GROMACS .gro file of C-alpha atoms in nm:
model
  268
    1MET     CA    1   5.057   1.395  20.947
    2GLY     CA    2   5.054   1.180  21.232
    3CYS     CA    3   5.238   0.887  21.027
    4MET     CA    4   5.493   1.165  20.940
    5THR     CA    5   5.579   1.237  21.277
    6SER     CA    6   5.601   0.909  21.399
    7CYS     CA    7   5.840   0.809  21.111
    8MET     CA    8   6.038   1.107  21.192
    9SER     CA    9   6.058   1.060  21.578
   10PRO     CA   10   6.339   0.782  21.570
   11LYS     CA   11   6.550   1.000  21.338
   12VAL     CA   12   6.497   1.308  21.549
   13ALA     CA   13   6.593   1.118  21.851
   14GLU     CA   14   6.918   0.997  21.687
   15LEU     CA   15   7.007   1.341  21.598
   16ASP     CA   16   6.927   1.478  21.958
   17LYS     CA   17   7.179   1.202  22.083
   18SER     CA   18   7.439   1.318  21.852
   19LEU     CA   19   7.425   1.676  21.945
   20LYS     CA   20   7.396   1.621  22.321
   21THR     CA   21   7.717   1.391  22.297
   22GLY     CA   22   7.901   1.644  22.074
   23ASP     CA   23   7.924   1.419  21.770
   24GLU     CA   24   7.937   1.692  21.521
   25ARG     CA   25   8.013   1.441  21.215
   26ALA     CA   26   7.723   1.207  21.301
   27ALA     CA   27   7.481   1.507  21.351
   28LEU     CA   28   7.592   1.647  21.010
   29LEU     CA   29   7.558   1.304  20.823
   30LYS     CA   30   7.200   1.288  20.976
   31LEU     CA   31   7.110   1.627  20.874
   32ALA     CA   32   7.241   1.568  20.515
   33ALA     CA   33   7.064   1.234  20.489
   34CYS     CA   34   6.738   1.386  20.629
   35PRO     CA   35   6.730   1.763  20.588
   36LYS     CA   36   6.383   1.784  20.747
   37LEU     CA   37   6.528   1.720  21.088
   38LEU     CA   38   6.681   2.074  21.082
   39SER     CA   39   6.340   2.208  21.167
   40SER     CA   40   6.168   1.903  21.321
   41THR     CA   41   6.115   1.933  21.699
   42ALA     CA   42   5.880   1.642  21.783
   43VAL     CA   43   6.119   1.447  21.985
   44LEU     CA   44   6.399   1.690  22.022
   45SER     CA   45   6.231   1.898  22.292
   46SER     CA   46   5.871   1.966  22.428
   47ALA     CA   47   6.003   2.319  22.412
   48GLY     CA   48   6.048   2.309  22.038
   49VAL     CA   49   6.397   2.358  22.007
   50THR     CA   50   6.592   2.296  21.666
   51PRO     CA   51   6.919   2.145  21.621
   52LEU     CA   52   7.068   2.507  21.585
   53HIS     CA   53   6.930   2.597  21.915
   54VAL     CA   54   7.108   2.311  22.069
   55ALA     CA   55   7.428   2.405  21.899
   56CYS     CA   56   7.417   2.748  22.000
   57GLN     CA   57   7.332   2.653  22.370
   58SER     CA   58   7.646   2.429  22.367
   59LYS     CA   59   7.849   2.670  22.173
   60GLN     CA   60   7.905   2.418  21.907
   61VAL     CA   61   8.055   2.701  21.678
   62LYS     CA   62   8.186   2.450  21.394
   63LEU     CA   63   7.850   2.264  21.389
   64VAL     CA   64   7.668   2.590  21.343
   65GLN     CA   65   7.908   2.691  21.070
   66HIS     CA   66   7.891   2.357  20.879
   67ILE     CA   67   7.501   2.382  20.918
   68VAL     CA   68   7.492   2.716  20.740
   69ALA     CA   69   7.737   2.593  20.490
   70PHE     CA   70   7.516   2.297  20.387
   71LEU     CA   71   7.215   2.522  20.349
   72HIS     CA   72   7.415   2.769  20.136
   73CYS     CA   73   7.555   2.477  19.930
   74SER     CA   74   7.218   2.296  19.850
   75GLU     CA   75   6.976   2.333  19.603
   76LEU     CA   76   6.635   2.504  19.665
   77ASP     CA   77   6.451   2.212  19.697
   78VAL     CA   78   6.688   2.060  19.977
   79VAL     CA   79   6.663   2.397  20.187
   80ARG     CA   80   6.276   2.393  20.163
   81GLN     CA   81   6.273   2.019  20.276
   82ALA     CA   82   6.481   2.136  20.571
   83LEU     CA   83   6.235   2.426  20.669
   84LEU     CA   84   5.894   2.242  20.564
   85PRO     CA   85   5.823   2.119  20.948
   86TYR     CA   86   5.869   2.463  21.057
   87CYS     CA   87   5.685   2.633  20.777
   88ARG     CA   88   5.391   2.385  20.846
   89ARG     CA   89   5.400   2.461  21.211
   90ALA     CA   90   5.405   2.840  21.155
   91ALA     CA   91   5.171   2.829  20.853
   92VAL     CA   92   5.428   3.056  20.657
   93PRO     CA   93   5.537   3.008  20.296
   94LEU     CA   94   5.849   2.822  20.204
   95PRO     CA   95   6.143   3.002  20.141
   96GLY     CA   96   6.171   3.145  19.755
   97CYS     CA   97   6.551   3.128  19.732
   98VAL     CA   98   6.852   2.966  19.919
   99THR     CA   99   6.952   3.294  20.097
  100GLU     CA  100   6.590   3.345  20.219
  101GLY     CA  101   6.620   2.989  20.358
  102VAL     CA  102   6.936   3.057  20.538
  103ARG     CA  103   6.786   3.359  20.707
  104MET     CA  104   6.467   3.172  20.782
  105ALA     CA  105   6.678   2.889  20.954
  106VAL     CA  106   6.893   3.104  21.169
  107ASP     CA  107   6.578   3.272  21.305
  108LEU     CA  108   6.363   2.961  21.387
  109PRO     CA  109   6.187   3.026  21.707
  110ASN     CA  110   6.118   2.748  21.960
  111ALA     CA  111   5.791   2.729  22.151
  112LYS     CA  112   5.877   3.039  22.337
  113GLY     CA  113   5.963   3.225  22.046
  114GLN     CA  114   6.346   3.211  22.143
  115THR     CA  115   6.568   3.210  21.867
  116PRO     CA  116   6.943   3.067  21.809
  117LEU     CA  117   7.075   3.411  21.841
  118MET     CA  118   6.908   3.440  22.191
  119TYR     CA  119   7.058   3.115  22.282
  120ALA     CA  120   7.396   3.231  22.160
  121CYS     CA  121   7.359   3.544  22.385
  122PHE     CA  122   7.258   3.371  22.691
  123ALA     CA  123   7.543   3.118  22.631
  124ASP     CA  124   7.804   3.390  22.612
  125CYS     CA  125   7.926   3.308  22.277
  126PRO     CA  126   8.039   3.631  22.075
  127GLU     CA  127   8.173   3.411  21.780
  128LEU     CA  128   7.824   3.266  21.733
  129VAL     CA  129   7.655   3.602  21.759
  130LYS     CA  130   7.869   3.765  21.484
  131MET     CA  131   7.814   3.447  21.275
  132LEU     CA  132   7.421   3.466  21.288
  133LEU     CA  133   7.421   3.837  21.236
  134GLU     CA  134   7.617   3.777  20.937
  135GLU     CA  135   7.370   3.526  20.803
  136GLY     CA  136   7.084   3.755  20.857
  137ALA     CA  137   6.943   3.689  21.211
  138ASP     CA  138   6.712   3.943  21.308
  139PRO     CA  139   6.837   4.111  21.641
  140TRP     CA  140   6.527   4.289  21.687
  141VAL     CA  141   6.293   3.992  21.716
  142GLY     CA  142   6.117   3.958  22.053
  143ASP     CA  143   6.036   3.623  22.224
  144ARG     CA  144   5.689   3.550  22.344
  145CYS     CA  145   5.806   3.563  22.728
  146GLY     CA  146   5.777   3.934  22.709
  147GLY     CA  147   5.921   4.059  22.386
  148ARG     CA  148   6.274   4.014  22.484
  149THR     CA  149   6.531   4.066  22.218
  150PRO     CA  150   6.869   3.892  22.170
  151LEU     CA  151   7.017   4.204  22.359
  152HIS     CA  152   6.800   4.150  22.658
  153TYR     CA  153   6.940   3.781  22.678
  154ALA     CA  154   7.320   3.892  22.667
  155ALA     CA  155   7.223   4.143  22.944
  156MET     CA  156   7.063   3.876  23.164
  157SER     CA  157   7.343   3.647  23.129
  158GLY     CA  158   7.594   3.930  23.206
  159SER     CA  159   7.793   3.872  22.861
  160GLY     CA  160   7.962   4.181  22.780
  161GLY     CA  161   8.112   4.023  22.479
  162CYS     CA  162   7.792   3.929  22.323
  163ILE     CA  163   7.655   4.284  22.402
  164ASP     CA  164   7.966   4.448  22.229
  165THR     CA  165   7.928   4.211  21.938
  166LEU     CA  166   7.555   4.260  21.894
  167LEU     CA  167   7.603   4.638  21.900
  168ARG     CA  168   7.926   4.659  21.682
  169HIS     CA  169   7.806   4.438  21.413
  170LEU     CA  170   7.448   4.525  21.362
  171PRO     CA  171   7.348   4.579  20.992
  172PRO     CA  172   7.277   4.963  20.934
  173ALA     CA  173   6.906   4.886  20.868
  174SER     CA  174   6.893   4.758  21.232
  175LEU     CA  175   7.050   5.047  21.424
  176SER     CA  176   6.717   5.192  21.507
  177ARG     CA  177   6.342   5.141  21.458
  178GLN     CA  178   6.050   5.383  21.494
  179GLY     CA  179   6.312   5.633  21.653
  180THR     CA  180   6.444   5.366  21.930
  181ARG     CA  181   6.795   5.285  21.906
  182TYR     CA  182   6.865   4.910  21.944
  183VAL     CA  183   7.072   4.934  22.248
  184ASN     CA  184   6.745   5.077  22.433
  185ALA     CA  185   6.495   4.816  22.255
  186PRO     CA  186   6.221   4.776  22.504
  187SER     CA  187   6.041   4.444  22.622
  188ARG     CA  188   5.640   4.456  22.606
  189CYS     CA  189   5.680   4.618  22.934
  190GLY     CA  190   5.925   4.862  22.831
  191LEU     CA  191   6.231   4.734  22.999
  192THR     CA  192   6.551   4.797  22.810
  193PRO     CA  193   6.849   4.571  22.835
  194LEU     CA  194   6.991   4.811  23.110
  195HIS     CA  195   6.689   4.735  23.310
  196TYR     CA  196   6.744   4.349  23.287
  197ALA     CA  197   7.133   4.389  23.360
  198VAL     CA  198   7.052   4.571  23.660
  199TYR     CA  199   6.774   4.332  23.782
  200PHE     CA  200   7.014   4.041  23.740
  201GLY     CA  201   7.305   4.217  23.908
  202ARG     CA  202   7.531   4.208  23.595
  203LEU     CA  203   7.778   4.456  23.624
  204GLY     CA  204   7.986   4.375  23.354
  205ALA     CA  205   7.671   4.392  23.106
  206MET     CA  206   7.585   4.725  23.270
  207ARG     CA  207   7.943   4.877  23.195
  208ALA     CA  208   7.898   4.734  22.839
  209LEU     CA  209   7.573   4.884  22.782
  210LEU     CA  210   7.663   5.215  22.914
  211GLU     CA  211   7.968   5.210  22.712
  212GLN     CA  212   7.738   5.228  22.398
  213ASP     CA  213   7.539   5.508  22.530
  214ALA     CA  214   7.233   5.301  22.652
  215ALA     CA  215   6.976   5.563  22.810
  216LEU     CA  216   6.981   5.590  23.191
  217ASN     CA  217   6.632   5.728  23.249
  218THR     CA  218   6.406   5.529  23.031
  219PRO     CA  219   6.090   5.455  23.234
  220SER     CA  220   5.916   5.129  23.182
  221GLY     CA  221   5.596   5.146  23.002
  222ALA     CA  222   5.381   4.928  23.260
  223GLU     CA  223   5.430   4.722  23.565
  224SER     CA  224   5.744   4.479  23.529
  225TYR     CA  225   5.548   4.143  23.535
  226ASP     CA  226   5.806   3.975  23.345
  227VAL     CA  227   6.065   4.020  23.613
  228GLY     CA  228   5.993   4.001  23.995
  229VAL     CA  229   6.222   4.239  24.195
  230ARG     CA  230   6.195   4.103  24.563
  231ALA     CA  231   5.983   3.827  24.692
  232GLY     CA  232   5.741   3.870  24.411
  233ARG     CA  233   5.732   4.232  24.413
  234THR     CA  234   5.739   4.433  24.071
  235CYS     CA  235   5.854   4.784  23.979
  236GLU     CA  236   5.554   5.003  23.886
  237ALA     CA  237   5.534   5.156  23.556
  238GLY     CA  238   5.768   5.447  23.488
  239SER     CA  239   6.030   5.258  23.685
  240ALA     CA  240   6.396   5.349  23.542
  241PRO     CA  241   6.698   5.125  23.609
  242LEU     CA  242   6.813   5.307  23.920
  243HIS     CA  243   6.456   5.236  24.067
  244PHE     CA  244   6.525   4.857  24.002
  245ALA     CA  245   6.875   4.890  24.169
  246ALA     CA  246   6.711   5.070  24.461
  247VAL     CA  247   6.418   4.840  24.500
  248ARG     CA  248   6.665   4.542  24.510
  249GLY     CA  249   6.915   4.704  24.733
  250ASP     CA  250   7.189   4.666  24.500
  251VAL     CA  251   7.439   4.909  24.602
  252ALA     CA  252   7.681   4.836  24.327
  253ALA     CA  253   7.445   4.878  24.044
  254ALA     CA  254   7.334   5.195  24.205
  255ARG     CA  255   7.696   5.323  24.209
  256GLU     CA  256   7.769   5.208  23.851
  257LEU     CA  257   7.422   5.391  23.743
  258LEU     CA  258   7.539   5.692  23.917
  259ARG     CA  259   7.885   5.702  23.781
  260GLY     CA  260   7.724   5.710  23.435
  261TYR     CA  261   7.519   5.983  23.527
  262SER     CA  262   7.802   6.167  23.640
  263GLN     CA  263   8.027   6.091  23.330
  264ARG     CA  264   7.763   6.210  23.132
  265LEU     CA  265   7.697   6.541  23.300
  266SER     CA  266   8.092   6.611  23.278
  267TRP     CA  267   8.052   6.551  22.887
  268GLY     CA  268   7.816   6.814  22.861
   0.00000   0.00000   0.00000
């Protein structure tokens, strides 16, 4: 195992350089020559990011397209090679078919449980969000930093475009789970994407969520340890988005929420 890691390290470092300099052709050639690089993380980053994470973070749409196309056009053995490092790390079986392998690739988590879809949302790249959803990325998967979904990341970054894309291109099976609509998906503390948009003062994201009928009164299920409201303070359990706006003293966010309340009352 140690020998395999040491042998792979120079190749991962070379791929890392190609990705960071935006040399898509060199990156693709390296991946084609050594498919294992797709899910190898030893040198690329201590955070466990993969080439797809890096490409999504830097909005390299064509590179992501080419990586996905490479997997689709490869034999199953090649796809399995590409995912072998991840499957060993996660102690999960290798994919049984190419399509399953592609889905696994677009959902590869880093050390914090963050997927390429989360990176694309935080980078404000709706085009990548749409592409990853079409390839089977799971919009409901939560990170290890509080159980935040890709929609939470779009709300954090203020990406109204990614919010719209996520909610308009959800597969039918992902519209809701266990009686909860995706737009109201909670973190482990029960914080919805709207809570996050309010906390970060992202008015555009708030409007995008409200246009999709995000719940205004959802109470948090526990103290909001994953976000500090002011000087290390958190909101108590049972806090709605408006409580967040009030504690933060965010008048603009409070007005936006109250406007939403007013509109819904007028609709009956």
